[in-house]
Amino acid sequence: MGDVVNLRQARKQKARVEKERLANQNRALHGRSKADRDHDRLTADKAEKFVTGHRHEKPGDPET
């Protein structure tokens, strides 16, 4: 015969595991230092300025 399993406890354990997985995912996504966020923001701004500066037509041109 198989082992007896309390379904209520199994369901709660499954929910705990899922909650911990989601927490780990959020830590990886949002758990960055201010210096890291600032560095990424400055890098993105620099790349955007580089691309904007090298466009053939300017945003104010009427022929766009």
mmCIF file with all atom_site columns, N, CA, C and O in Angstrom, residues 13-31:
data_model
loop_
_atom_site.group_PDB
_atom_site.id
_atom_site.type_symbol
_atom_site.label_atom_id
_atom_site.label_alt_id
_atom_site.label_comp_id
_atom_site.label_asym_id
_atom_site.label_entity_id
_atom_site.label_seq_id
_atom_site.pdbx_PDB_ins_code
_atom_site.Cartn_x
_atom_site.Cartn_y
_atom_site.Cartn_z
_atom_site.occupancy
_atom_site.B_iso_or_equiv
_atom_site.pdbx_formal_charge
_atom_site.auth_seq_id
_atom_site.auth_comp_id
_atom_site.auth_asym_id
_atom_site.auth_atom_id
_atom_site.pdbx_PDB_model_num
ATOM 1  N N  . GLN A 1 13 ? 1.922  23.015 1.246   1.00 0.00 ? 13 GLN A N  1
ATOM 2  C CA . GLN A 1 13 ? 3.340  22.911 0.931   1.00 0.00 ? 13 GLN A CA 1
ATOM 3  C C  . GLN A 1 13 ? 3.606  23.329 -0.512  1.00 0.00 ? 13 GLN A C  1
ATOM 4  O O  . GLN A 1 13 ? 4.575  24.031 -0.793  1.00 0.00 ? 13 GLN A O  1
ATOM 5  N N  . LYS A 1 14 ? 2.732  22.930 -1.414  1.00 0.00 ? 14 LYS A N  1
ATOM 6  C CA . LYS A 1 14 ? 2.870  23.319 -2.817  1.00 0.00 ? 14 LYS A CA 1
ATOM 7  C C  . LYS A 1 14 ? 2.759  24.842 -2.954  1.00 0.00 ? 14 LYS A C  1
ATOM 8  O O  . LYS A 1 14 ? 3.527  25.460 -3.704  1.00 0.00 ? 14 LYS A O  1
ATOM 9  N N  . ALA A 1 15 ? 1.841  25.456 -2.218  1.00 0.00 ? 15 ALA A N  1
ATOM 10 C CA . ALA A 1 15 ? 1.682  26.908 -2.259  1.00 0.00 ? 15 ALA A CA 1
ATOM 11 C C  . ALA A 1 15 ? 2.923  27.604 -1.705  1.00 0.00 ? 15 ALA A C  1
ATOM 12 O O  . ALA A 1 15 ? 3.360  28.628 -2.240  1.00 0.00 ? 15 ALA A O  1
ATOM 13 N N  . ARG A 1 16 ? 3.512  27.052 -0.648  1.00 0.00 ? 16 ARG A N  1
ATOM 14 C CA . ARG A 1 16 ? 4.730  27.637 -0.069  1.00 0.00 ? 16 ARG A CA 1
ATOM 15 C C  . ARG A 1 16 ? 5.884  27.592 -1.066  1.00 0.00 ? 16 ARG A C  1
ATOM 16 O O  . ARG A 1 16 ? 6.635  28.567 -1.214  1.00 0.00 ? 16 ARG A O  1
ATOM 17 N N  . VAL A 1 17 ? 6.024  26.477 -1.744  1.00 0.00 ? 17 VAL A N  1
ATOM 18 C CA . VAL A 1 17 ? 7.093  26.330 -2.732  1.00 0.00 ? 17 VAL A CA 1
ATOM 19 C C  . VAL A 1 17 ? 6.902  27.326 -3.875  1.00 0.00 ? 17 VAL A C  1
ATOM 20 O O  . VAL A 1 17 ? 7.862  27.975 -4.317  1.00 0.00 ? 17 VAL A O  1
ATOM 21 N N  . GLU A 1 18 ? 5.689  27.469 -4.338  1.00 0.00 ? 18 GLU A N  1
ATOM 22 C CA . GLU A 1 18 ? 5.402  28.418 -5.419  1.00 0.00 ? 18 GLU A CA 1
ATOM 23 C C  . GLU A 1 18 ? 5.657  29.848 -4.975  1.00 0.00 ? 18 GLU A C  1
ATOM 24 O O  . GLU A 1 18 ? 6.223  30.656 -5.723  1.00 0.00 ? 18 GLU A O  1
ATOM 25 N N  . LYS A 1 19 ? 5.269  30.180 -3.756  1.00 0.00 ? 19 LYS A N  1
ATOM 26 C CA . LYS A 1 19 ? 5.491  31.524 -3.229  1.00 0.00 ? 19 LYS A CA 1
ATOM 27 C C  . LYS A 1 19 ? 6.984  31.823 -3.103  1.00 0.00 ? 19 LYS A C  1
ATOM 28 O O  . LYS A 1 19 ? 7.434  32.922 -3.431  1.00 0.00 ? 19 LYS A O  1
ATOM 29 N N  . GLU A 1 20 ? 7.760  30.851 -2.671  1.00 0.00 ? 20 GLU A N  1
ATOM 30 C CA . GLU A 1 20 ? 9.211  31.029 -2.551  1.00 0.00 ? 20 GLU A CA 1
ATOM 31 C C  . GLU A 1 20 ? 9.857  31.184 -3.929  1.00 0.00 ? 20 GLU A C  1
ATOM 32 O O  . GLU A 1 20 ? 10.758 31.983 -4.110  1.00 0.00 ? 20 GLU A O  1
ATOM 33 N N  . ARG A 1 21 ? 9.367  30.434 -4.915  1.00 0.00 ? 21 ARG A N  1
ATOM 34 C CA . ARG A 1 21 ? 9.891  30.564 -6.281  1.00 0.00 ? 21 ARG A CA 1
ATOM 35 C C  . ARG A 1 21 ? 9.624  31.961 -6.831  1.00 0.00 ? 21 ARG A C  1
ATOM 36 O O  . ARG A 1 21 ? 10.509 32.597 -7.414  1.00 0.00 ? 21 ARG A O  1
ATOM 37 N N  . LEU A 1 22 ? 8.422  32.463 -6.595  1.00 0.00 ? 22 LEU A N  1
ATOM 38 C CA . LEU A 1 22 ? 8.067  33.809 -7.039  1.00 0.00 ? 22 LEU A CA 1
ATOM 39 C C  . LEU A 1 22 ? 8.904  34.864 -6.318  1.00 0.00 ? 22 LEU A C  1
ATOM 40 O O  . LEU A 1 22 ? 9.357  35.838 -6.925  1.00 0.00 ? 22 LEU A O  1
ATOM 41 N N  . ALA A 1 23 ? 9.153  34.664 -5.030  1.00 0.00 ? 23 ALA A N  1
ATOM 42 C CA . ALA A 1 23 ? 9.973  35.599 -4.262  1.00 0.00 ? 23 ALA A CA 1
ATOM 43 C C  . ALA A 1 23 ? 11.401 35.628 -4.808  1.00 0.00 ? 23 ALA A C  1
ATOM 44 O O  . ALA A 1 23 ? 12.005 36.704 -4.932  1.00 0.00 ? 23 ALA A O  1
ATOM 45 N N  . ASN A 1 24 ? 11.952 34.469 -5.130  1.00 0.00 ? 24 ASN A N  1
ATOM 46 C CA . ASN A 1 24 ? 13.304 34.421 -5.695  1.00 0.00 ? 24 ASN A CA 1
ATOM 47 C C  . ASN A 1 24 ? 13.367 35.131 -7.036  1.00 0.00 ? 24 ASN A C  1
ATOM 48 O O  . ASN A 1 24 ? 14.337 35.841 -7.334  1.00 0.00 ? 24 ASN A O  1
ATOM 49 N N  . GLN A 1 25 ? 12.336 34.957 -7.831  1.00 0.00 ? 25 GLN A N  1
ATOM 50 C CA . GLN A 1 25 ? 12.280 35.619 -9.128  1.00 0.00 ? 25 GLN A CA 1
ATOM 51 C C  . GLN A 1 25 ? 12.224 37.142 -8.940  1.00 0.00 ? 25 GLN A C  1
ATOM 52 O O  . GLN A 1 25 ? 12.915 37.888 -9.635  1.00 0.00 ? 25 GLN A O  1
ATOM 53 N N  . ASN A 1 26 ? 11.417 37.612 -7.998  1.00 0.00 ? 26 ASN A N  1
ATOM 54 C CA . ASN A 1 26 ? 11.318 39.051 -7.739  1.00 0.00 ? 26 ASN A CA 1
ATOM 55 C C  . ASN A 1 26 ? 12.607 39.607 -7.167  1.00 0.00 ? 26 ASN A C  1
ATOM 56 O O  . ASN A 1 26 ? 12.995 40.733 -7.481  1.00 0.00 ? 26 ASN A O  1
ATOM 57 N N  . ARG A 1 27 ? 13.296 38.827 -6.338  1.00 0.00 ? 27 ARG A N  1
ATOM 58 C CA . ARG A 1 27 ? 14.584 39.283 -5.796  1.00 0.00 ? 27 ARG A CA 1
ATOM 59 C C  . ARG A 1 27 ? 15.589 39.491 -6.925  1.00 0.00 ? 27 ARG A C  1
ATOM 60 O O  . ARG A 1 27 ? 16.345 40.464 -6.927  1.00 0.00 ? 27 ARG A O  1
ATOM 61 N N  . ALA A 1 28 ? 15.608 38.569 -7.854  1.00 0.00 ? 28 ALA A N  1
ATOM 62 C CA . ALA A 1 28 ? 16.534 38.681 -8.979  1.00 0.00 ? 28 ALA A CA 1
ATOM 63 C C  . ALA A 1 28 ? 16.174 39.865 -9.867  1.00 0.00 ? 28 ALA A C  1
ATOM 64 O O  . ALA A 1 28 ? 17.049 40.542 -10.412 1.00 0.00 ? 28 ALA A O  1
ATOM 65 N N  . LEU A 1 29 ? 14.897 40.120 -10.025 1.00 0.00 ? 29 LEU A N  1
ATOM 66 C CA . LEU A 1 29 ? 14.445 41.179 -10.913 1.00 0.00 ? 29 LEU A CA 1
ATOM 67 C C  . LEU A 1 29 ? 14.574 42.560 -10.280 1.00 0.00 ? 29 LEU A C  1
ATOM 68 O O  . LEU A 1 29 ? 15.031 43.511 -10.912 1.00 0.00 ? 29 LEU A O  1
ATOM 69 N N  . HIS A 1 30 ? 14.197 42.698 -9.028  1.00 0.00 ? 30 HIS A N  1
ATOM 70 C CA . HIS A 1 30 ? 14.124 44.014 -8.394  1.00 0.00 ? 30 HIS A CA 1
ATOM 71 C C  . HIS A 1 30 ? 15.203 44.260 -7.346  1.00 0.00 ? 30 HIS A C  1
ATOM 72 O O  . HIS A 1 30 ? 15.354 45.384 -6.891  1.00 0.00 ? 30 HIS A O  1
ATOM 73 N N  . GLY A 1 31 ? 15.913 43.260 -6.949  1.00 0.00 ? 31 GLY A N  1
ATOM 74 C CA . GLY A 1 31 ? 16.872 43.410 -5.859  1.00 0.00 ? 31 GLY A CA 1
ATOM 75 C C  . GLY A 1 31 ? 18.220 43.906 -6.322  1.00 0.00 ? 31 GLY A C  1
ATOM 76 O O  . GLY A 1 31 ? 19.220 43.223 -6.188  1.00 0.00 ? 31 GLY A O  1
#
